[in-house]
Coordinates of C-alpha atoms in Angstrom, one line a residue:
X1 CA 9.2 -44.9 -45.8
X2 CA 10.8 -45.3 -41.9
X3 CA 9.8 -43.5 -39.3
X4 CA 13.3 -43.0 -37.2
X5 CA 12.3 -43.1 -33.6
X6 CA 13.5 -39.7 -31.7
X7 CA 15.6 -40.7 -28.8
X8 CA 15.3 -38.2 -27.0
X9 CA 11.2 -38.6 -27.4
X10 CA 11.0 -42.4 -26.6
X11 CA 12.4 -45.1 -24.6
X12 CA 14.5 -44.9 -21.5
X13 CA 16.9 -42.5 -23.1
X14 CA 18.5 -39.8 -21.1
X15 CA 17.4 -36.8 -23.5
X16 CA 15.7 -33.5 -22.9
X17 CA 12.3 -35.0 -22.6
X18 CA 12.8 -37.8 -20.2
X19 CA 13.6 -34.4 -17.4
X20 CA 11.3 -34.3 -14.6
X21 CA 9.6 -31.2 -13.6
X22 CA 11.3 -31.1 -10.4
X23 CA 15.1 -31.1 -12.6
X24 CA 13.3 -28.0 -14.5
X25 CA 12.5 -26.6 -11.3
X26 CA 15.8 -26.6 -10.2
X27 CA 17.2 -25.5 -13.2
X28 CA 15.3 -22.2 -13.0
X29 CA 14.7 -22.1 -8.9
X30 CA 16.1 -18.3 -9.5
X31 CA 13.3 -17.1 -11.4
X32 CA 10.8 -19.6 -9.4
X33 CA 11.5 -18.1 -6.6
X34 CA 11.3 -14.3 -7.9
X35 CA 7.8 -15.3 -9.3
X36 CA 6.5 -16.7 -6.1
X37 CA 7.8 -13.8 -4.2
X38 CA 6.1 -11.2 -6.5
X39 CA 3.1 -13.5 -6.0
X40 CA 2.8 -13.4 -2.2
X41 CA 3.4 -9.7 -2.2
X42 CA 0.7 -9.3 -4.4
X43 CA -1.6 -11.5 -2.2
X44 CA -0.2 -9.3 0.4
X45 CA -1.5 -6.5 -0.9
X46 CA -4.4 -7.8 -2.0
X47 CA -4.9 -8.5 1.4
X48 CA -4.7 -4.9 2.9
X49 CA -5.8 -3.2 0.4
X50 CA -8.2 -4.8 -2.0
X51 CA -10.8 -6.9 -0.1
X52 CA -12.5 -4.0 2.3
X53 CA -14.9 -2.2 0.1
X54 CA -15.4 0.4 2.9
X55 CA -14.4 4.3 2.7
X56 CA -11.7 4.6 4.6
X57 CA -11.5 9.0 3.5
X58 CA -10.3 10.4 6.6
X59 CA -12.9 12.2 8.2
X60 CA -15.8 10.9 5.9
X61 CA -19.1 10.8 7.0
X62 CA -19.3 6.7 6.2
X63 CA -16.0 6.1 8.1
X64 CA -16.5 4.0 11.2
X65 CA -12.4 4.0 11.6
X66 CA -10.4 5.8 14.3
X67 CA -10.1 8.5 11.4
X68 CA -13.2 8.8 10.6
X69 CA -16.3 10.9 11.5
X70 CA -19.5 8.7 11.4
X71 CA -19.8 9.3 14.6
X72 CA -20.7 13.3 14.3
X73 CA -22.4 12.7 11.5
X74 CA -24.6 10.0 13.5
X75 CA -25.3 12.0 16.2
X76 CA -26.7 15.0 14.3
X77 CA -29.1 12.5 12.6
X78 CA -30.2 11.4 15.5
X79 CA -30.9 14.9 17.2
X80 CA -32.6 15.5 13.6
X81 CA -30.3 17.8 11.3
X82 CA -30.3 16.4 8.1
X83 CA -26.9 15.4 6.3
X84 CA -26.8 15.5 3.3
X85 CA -23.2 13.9 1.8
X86 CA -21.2 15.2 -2.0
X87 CA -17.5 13.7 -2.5
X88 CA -17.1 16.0 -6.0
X89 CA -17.5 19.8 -6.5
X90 CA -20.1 19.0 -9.9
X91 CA -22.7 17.1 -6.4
X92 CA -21.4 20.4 -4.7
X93 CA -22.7 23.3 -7.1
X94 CA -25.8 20.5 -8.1
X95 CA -27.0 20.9 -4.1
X96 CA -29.0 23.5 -3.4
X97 CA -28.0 25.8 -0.3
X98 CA -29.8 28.2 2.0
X99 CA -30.0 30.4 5.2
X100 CA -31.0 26.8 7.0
X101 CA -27.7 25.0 5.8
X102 CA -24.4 24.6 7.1
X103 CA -21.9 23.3 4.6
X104 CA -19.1 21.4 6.5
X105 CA -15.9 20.7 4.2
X106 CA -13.1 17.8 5.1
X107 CA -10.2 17.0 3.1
X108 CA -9.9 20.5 2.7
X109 CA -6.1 19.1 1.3
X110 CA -7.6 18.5 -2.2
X111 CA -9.1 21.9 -2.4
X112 CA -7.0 24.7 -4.3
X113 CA -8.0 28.3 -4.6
X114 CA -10.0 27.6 -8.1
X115 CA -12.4 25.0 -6.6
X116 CA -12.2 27.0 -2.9
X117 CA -13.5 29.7 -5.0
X118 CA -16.0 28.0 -6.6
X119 CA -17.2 26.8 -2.9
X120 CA -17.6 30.2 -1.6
X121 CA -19.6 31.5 -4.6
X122 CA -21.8 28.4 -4.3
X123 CA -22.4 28.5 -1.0
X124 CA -22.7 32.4 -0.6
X125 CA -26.3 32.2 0.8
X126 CA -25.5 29.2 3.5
X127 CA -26.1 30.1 7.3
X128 CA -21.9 29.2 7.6
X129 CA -19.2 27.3 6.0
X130 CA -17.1 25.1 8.3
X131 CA -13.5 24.2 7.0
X132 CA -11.7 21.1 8.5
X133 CA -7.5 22.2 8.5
X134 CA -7.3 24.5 5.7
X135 CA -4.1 25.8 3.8
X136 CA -3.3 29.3 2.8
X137 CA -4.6 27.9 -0.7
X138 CA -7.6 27.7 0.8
X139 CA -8.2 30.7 2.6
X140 CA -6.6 32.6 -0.9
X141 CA -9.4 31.3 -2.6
X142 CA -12.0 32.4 -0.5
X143 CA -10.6 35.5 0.1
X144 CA -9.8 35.7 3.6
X145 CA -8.2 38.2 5.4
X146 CA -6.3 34.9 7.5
X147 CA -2.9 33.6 7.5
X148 CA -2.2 29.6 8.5
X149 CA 0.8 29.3 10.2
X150 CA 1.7 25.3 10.6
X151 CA 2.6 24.0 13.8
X152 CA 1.3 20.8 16.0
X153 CA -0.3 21.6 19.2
X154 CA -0.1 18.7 21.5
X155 CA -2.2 20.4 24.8
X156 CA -5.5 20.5 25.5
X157 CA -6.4 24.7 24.9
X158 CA -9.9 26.5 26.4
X159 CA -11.5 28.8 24.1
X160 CA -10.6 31.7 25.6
X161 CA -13.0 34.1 23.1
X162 CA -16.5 35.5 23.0
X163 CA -17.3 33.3 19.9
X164 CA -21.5 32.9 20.4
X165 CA -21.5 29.1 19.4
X166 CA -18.9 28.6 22.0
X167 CA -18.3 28.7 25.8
X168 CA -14.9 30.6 27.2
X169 CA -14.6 27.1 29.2
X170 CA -14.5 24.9 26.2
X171 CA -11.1 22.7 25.5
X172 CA -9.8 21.6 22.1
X173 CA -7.5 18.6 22.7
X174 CA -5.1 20.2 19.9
X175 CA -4.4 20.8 16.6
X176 CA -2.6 20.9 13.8
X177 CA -2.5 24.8 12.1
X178 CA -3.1 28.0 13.5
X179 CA -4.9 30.9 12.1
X180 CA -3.5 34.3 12.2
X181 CA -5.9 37.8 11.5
X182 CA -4.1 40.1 9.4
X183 CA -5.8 43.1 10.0
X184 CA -8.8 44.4 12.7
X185 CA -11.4 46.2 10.2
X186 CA -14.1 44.3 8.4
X187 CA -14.8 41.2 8.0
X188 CA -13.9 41.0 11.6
X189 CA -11.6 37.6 12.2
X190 CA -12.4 36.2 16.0
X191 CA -9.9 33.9 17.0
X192 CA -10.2 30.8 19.7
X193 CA -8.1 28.1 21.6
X194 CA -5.0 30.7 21.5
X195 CA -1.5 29.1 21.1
X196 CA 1.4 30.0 18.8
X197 CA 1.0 33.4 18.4
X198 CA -2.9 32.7 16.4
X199 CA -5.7 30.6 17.2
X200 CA -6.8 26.8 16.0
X201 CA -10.2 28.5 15.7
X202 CA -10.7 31.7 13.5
X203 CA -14.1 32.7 12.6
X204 CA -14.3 35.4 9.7
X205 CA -18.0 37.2 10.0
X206 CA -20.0 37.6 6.7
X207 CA -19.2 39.7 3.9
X208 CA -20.5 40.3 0.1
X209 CA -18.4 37.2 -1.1
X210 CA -19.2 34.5 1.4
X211 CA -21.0 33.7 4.6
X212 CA -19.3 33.2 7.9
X213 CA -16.5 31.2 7.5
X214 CA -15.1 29.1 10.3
X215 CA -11.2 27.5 10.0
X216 CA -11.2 24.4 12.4
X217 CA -7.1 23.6 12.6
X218 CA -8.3 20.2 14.9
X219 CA -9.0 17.6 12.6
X220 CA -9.2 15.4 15.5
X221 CA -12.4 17.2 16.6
X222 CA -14.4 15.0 14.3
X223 CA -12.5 12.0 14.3
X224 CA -13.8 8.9 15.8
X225 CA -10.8 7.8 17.6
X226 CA -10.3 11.3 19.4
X227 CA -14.2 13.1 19.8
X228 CA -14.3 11.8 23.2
X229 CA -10.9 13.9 24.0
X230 CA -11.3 16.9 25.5
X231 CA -14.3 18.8 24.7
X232 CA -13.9 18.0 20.7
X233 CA -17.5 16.9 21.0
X234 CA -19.3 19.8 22.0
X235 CA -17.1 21.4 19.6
X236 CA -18.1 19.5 16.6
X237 CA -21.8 19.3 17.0
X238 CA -22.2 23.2 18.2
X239 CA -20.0 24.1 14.9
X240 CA -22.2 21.9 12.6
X241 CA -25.8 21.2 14.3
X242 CA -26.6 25.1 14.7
X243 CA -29.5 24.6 11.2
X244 CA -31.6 21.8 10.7
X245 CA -29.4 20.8 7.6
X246 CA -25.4 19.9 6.9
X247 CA -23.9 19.6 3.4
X248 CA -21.2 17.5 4.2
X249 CA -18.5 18.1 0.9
X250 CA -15.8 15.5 1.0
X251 CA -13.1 17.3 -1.2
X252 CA -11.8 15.7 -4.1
X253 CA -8.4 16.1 -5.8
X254 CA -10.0 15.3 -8.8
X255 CA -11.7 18.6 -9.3
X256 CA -8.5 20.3 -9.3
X257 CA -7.5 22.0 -12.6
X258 CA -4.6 21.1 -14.0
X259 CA -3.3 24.3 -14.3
X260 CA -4.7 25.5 -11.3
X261 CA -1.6 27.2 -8.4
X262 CA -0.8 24.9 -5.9
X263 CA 1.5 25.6 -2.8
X264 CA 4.3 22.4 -2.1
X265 CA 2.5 22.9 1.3
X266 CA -0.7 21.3 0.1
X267 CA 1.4 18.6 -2.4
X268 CA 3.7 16.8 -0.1
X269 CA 2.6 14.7 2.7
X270 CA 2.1 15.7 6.3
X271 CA 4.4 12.5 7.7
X272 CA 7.1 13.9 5.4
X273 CA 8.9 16.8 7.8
X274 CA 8.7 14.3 10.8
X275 CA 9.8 11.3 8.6
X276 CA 12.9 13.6 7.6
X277 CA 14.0 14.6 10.8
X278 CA 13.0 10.9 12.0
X279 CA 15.6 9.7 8.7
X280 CA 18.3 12.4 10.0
X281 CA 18.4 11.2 13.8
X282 CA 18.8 8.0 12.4
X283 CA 21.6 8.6 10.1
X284 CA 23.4 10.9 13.0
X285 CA 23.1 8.2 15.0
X286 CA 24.5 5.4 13.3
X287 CA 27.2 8.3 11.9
X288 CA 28.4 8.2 15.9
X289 CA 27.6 4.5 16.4
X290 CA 30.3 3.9 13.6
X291 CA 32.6 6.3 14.0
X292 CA 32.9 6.2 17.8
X293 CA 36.7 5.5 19.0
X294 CA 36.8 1.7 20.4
X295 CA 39.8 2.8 22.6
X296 CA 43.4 4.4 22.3
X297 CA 45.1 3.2 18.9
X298 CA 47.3 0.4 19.7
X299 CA 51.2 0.6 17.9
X300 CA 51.7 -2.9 16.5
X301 CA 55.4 -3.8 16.3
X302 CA 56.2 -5.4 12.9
X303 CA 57.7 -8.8 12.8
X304 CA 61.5 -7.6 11.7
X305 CA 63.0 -4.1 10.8
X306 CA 64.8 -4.0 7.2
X307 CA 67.5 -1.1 6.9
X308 CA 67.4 0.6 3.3
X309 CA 71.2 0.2 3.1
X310 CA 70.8 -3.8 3.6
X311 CA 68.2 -3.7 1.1
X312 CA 70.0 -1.8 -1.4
X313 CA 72.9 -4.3 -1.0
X314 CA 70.8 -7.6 -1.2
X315 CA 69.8 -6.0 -4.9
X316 CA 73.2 -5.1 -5.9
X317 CA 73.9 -8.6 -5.3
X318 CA 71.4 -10.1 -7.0
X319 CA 72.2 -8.4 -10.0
X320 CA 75.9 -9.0 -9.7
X321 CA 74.5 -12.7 -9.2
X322 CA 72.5 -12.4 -12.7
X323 CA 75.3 -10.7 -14.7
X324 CA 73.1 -7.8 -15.8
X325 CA 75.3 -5.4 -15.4
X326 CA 73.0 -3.3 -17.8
X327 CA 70.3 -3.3 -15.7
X328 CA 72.3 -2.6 -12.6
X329 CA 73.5 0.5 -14.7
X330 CA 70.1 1.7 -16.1
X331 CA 69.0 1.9 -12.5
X332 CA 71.8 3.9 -11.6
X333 CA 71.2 6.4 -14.2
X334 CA 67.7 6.9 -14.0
X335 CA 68.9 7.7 -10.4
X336 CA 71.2 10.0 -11.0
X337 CA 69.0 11.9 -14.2
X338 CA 66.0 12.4 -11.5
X339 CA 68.1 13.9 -8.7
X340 CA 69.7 16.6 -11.2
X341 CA 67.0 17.3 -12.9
X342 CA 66.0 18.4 -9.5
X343 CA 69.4 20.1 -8.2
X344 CA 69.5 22.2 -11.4
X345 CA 65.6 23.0 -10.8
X346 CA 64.5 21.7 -14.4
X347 CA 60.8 20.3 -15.3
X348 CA 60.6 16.7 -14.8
X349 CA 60.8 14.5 -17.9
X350 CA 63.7 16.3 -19.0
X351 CA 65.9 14.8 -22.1
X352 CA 68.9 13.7 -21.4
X353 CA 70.6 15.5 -23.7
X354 CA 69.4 19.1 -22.1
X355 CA 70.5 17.6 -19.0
X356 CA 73.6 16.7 -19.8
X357 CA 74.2 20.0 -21.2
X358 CA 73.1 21.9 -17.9
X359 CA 75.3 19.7 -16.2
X360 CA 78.5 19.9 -18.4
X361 CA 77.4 24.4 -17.8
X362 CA 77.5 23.7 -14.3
X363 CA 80.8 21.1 -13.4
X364 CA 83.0 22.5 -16.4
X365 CA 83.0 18.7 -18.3
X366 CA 82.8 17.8 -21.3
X367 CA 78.8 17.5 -22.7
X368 CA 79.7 14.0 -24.4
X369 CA 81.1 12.4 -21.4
X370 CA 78.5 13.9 -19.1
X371 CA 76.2 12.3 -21.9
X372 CA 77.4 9.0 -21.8
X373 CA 77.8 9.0 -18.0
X374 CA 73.9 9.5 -18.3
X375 CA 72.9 7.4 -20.3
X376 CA 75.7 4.7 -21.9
X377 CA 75.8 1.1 -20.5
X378 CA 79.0 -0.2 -19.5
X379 CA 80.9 -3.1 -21.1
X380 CA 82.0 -4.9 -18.1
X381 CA 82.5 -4.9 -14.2
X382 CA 85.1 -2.0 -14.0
X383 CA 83.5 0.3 -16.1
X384 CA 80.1 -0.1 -14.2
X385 CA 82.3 0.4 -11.1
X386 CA 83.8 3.3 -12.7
X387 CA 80.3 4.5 -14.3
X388 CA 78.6 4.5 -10.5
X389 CA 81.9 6.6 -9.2
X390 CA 81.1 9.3 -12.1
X391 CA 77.4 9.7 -11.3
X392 CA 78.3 10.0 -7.6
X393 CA 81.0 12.5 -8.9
X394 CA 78.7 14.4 -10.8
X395 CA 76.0 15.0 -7.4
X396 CA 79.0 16.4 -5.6
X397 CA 79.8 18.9 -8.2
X398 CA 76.3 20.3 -8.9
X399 CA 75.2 20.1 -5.4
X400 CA 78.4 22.3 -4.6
X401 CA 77.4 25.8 -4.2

């Protein structure tokens, strides 16, 4: 039995085999070149996002970044409160709480009013609960008498209020909500640092339901990269240090219920109202970037000026040229049709036996030779000479009032 040697297999042959990777390569250099991108972006993001293993939880206690607050939290240690960390609401209800605790809640975004409620219940018998930027959700769920109103504060404010952990002289270096009282009978609601019609401090005194409650809208008062600003340090350490312990709750958005209420205030991100108005400047712009006039419109003079009767007359004699004397007609009669249909105010697309019938009403003729005038091609030069005399014959009369 032979073997047949495969050509494309052995030899010097020019087959599929005997291509080099680099004629592959450039045979799919599309597809390479789509792979190595989606490789270097993942590398990328690697990069950023995968090889630090530290928190980076705004305003968690382990945060040494600008957003951070390790720093608070390190300085209570060292002046010997005890701070005790829980990043889930099941660490939460497993801590015990007393008169000697202050539970201190950031990321009060990933609270709702189920798990907010659950917080107040739980810490019922603390000496205070201190809330980092909390939503109406929030405040729902814990039953305060306290309306947020959202709005950036960009000035340094003094406290302005007779609240005992603070001095009158006090400044906030801003803030991001502002709490409003919405009435004056018990629990009593002091408010501080006054601006936009409410206060970035409210303070809601004890009542059956919860301890004293205190609504921080200054996240920046803990942060790392602004407790220097300001008085946000003697803030921070006279709202938290006042007991010898802090439970520091980290909210999670994993102890949400699913079918827990949640306002589109505490779903959508904070950079997306600036990010929209941001998008909308940009987009006005570039509306009057483009659209902006260059200068007065400038009339172009064409290169010649045709009259319509000079063109009308280079096609008659070009068809007198051809011979197609039936052409020459048809176009003559189509003509003619569309103006009377319009004269005698009948629908467009009329027959042209209807017309011919208005028209022979009209001029007193005959209907067949108003027909044929319509619509009969002539036999030689006369009679389409003769025909285009009719049809101009016929205008005349119906036009005639």
């Amino acid at each position: 039995m032979t073997v047949l040697e495969d050509p494309t297999v052995t030899g010097t042959g020019t087959g599929s085999a005997s291509l080099g990777w680099p004629a592959r390569l450039r045979r799919h250099r599309t597809a390479a070149a789509i792979g190595l991108l989606v490789v270097l972006g993942a590398v990328v993001l690697t990069m950023f996002t995968g090889t630090s293993a530290e928190n980076t939880t705004p305003l968690d206690p382990d945060y040494a970044g600008p957003g951070g607050a390790r720093a608070v939290a390190e300085v209570l240690r060292q002046h010997g409160v005890r701070v005790d960390v829980v990043r889930s609401e099941a660490d939460l209800l497993a801590s015990g709480v007393d008169a000697d605790t202050t539970v201190l809640v950031t990321s009060t975004t990933n609270l709702s009013r189920t798990t907010a409620a659950h917080l107040g219940r739980h810490a019922r018998g603390a000496s205070s609960i201190v809330l980092l930027d909390p939503g109406q959700d929030v405040t729902e769920g814990l039953g305060l008498p306290v309306d947020v109103r959202a709005g950036p504060v960009w000035d340094a404010v003094p406290a302005g209020c007779d609240e005992p952990s603070l001095g009158r002289d006090l400044e906030i270096s801003g803030g991001d909500r502002v709490y409003l009282p919405r009435h004056y009978f018990p629990p009593t609601v002091t408010t501080c640092f006054a601006d936009l019609g409410g206060g970035i401090m409210a303070s809601v005194d004890a009542s059956a339901s919860h301890p004293r409650v205190v609504l921080l809208g200054s996240p920046e008062t803990l942060a790392n990269g602004s407790i220097l600003r300001a008085d946000n340090a003697a803030i921070a350490l006279r709202l938290a240090g006042r007991t010898d312990r802090v439970l520091w709750y980290v909210a999670s958005d994993l102890d949400v219920p699913v079918t827990d209420p949640t306002s589109l205030d505490t779903l959508l991100p904070r950079w997306l109202t600036p990010g929209l108005v941001l998008g909308a400047s940009a987009v006005l712009a570039l509306m009057l970037w483009r659209g902006r006039r260059l200068g007065r419109l400038v009339v172009e003079p064409l290169p010649a000026v045709v009259s319509a009767t000079e063109t009308t007359r280079s096609r008659s004699r070009m068809y007198r040229r051809a011979g197609d004397r039936t052409r020459a007609a048809a176009v003559l009669q189509a003509g003619t049709r569309t103006r009377l249909t319009a004269y005698l105010g009948l629908p467009r697309g009329t027959a042209p036996a209807t017309l011919a019938a208005a028209v022979a009403a009209v001029t007193g003729r005959r209907i067949d030779e108003v027909g044929a005038a319509l619509t009969r091609p002539p036999v030689d030069d006369s009679s389409l000479i003769a025909l285009g005399q009719l049809l101009a014959t016929l205008e005349k009369e119906v036009r005639r009032p």
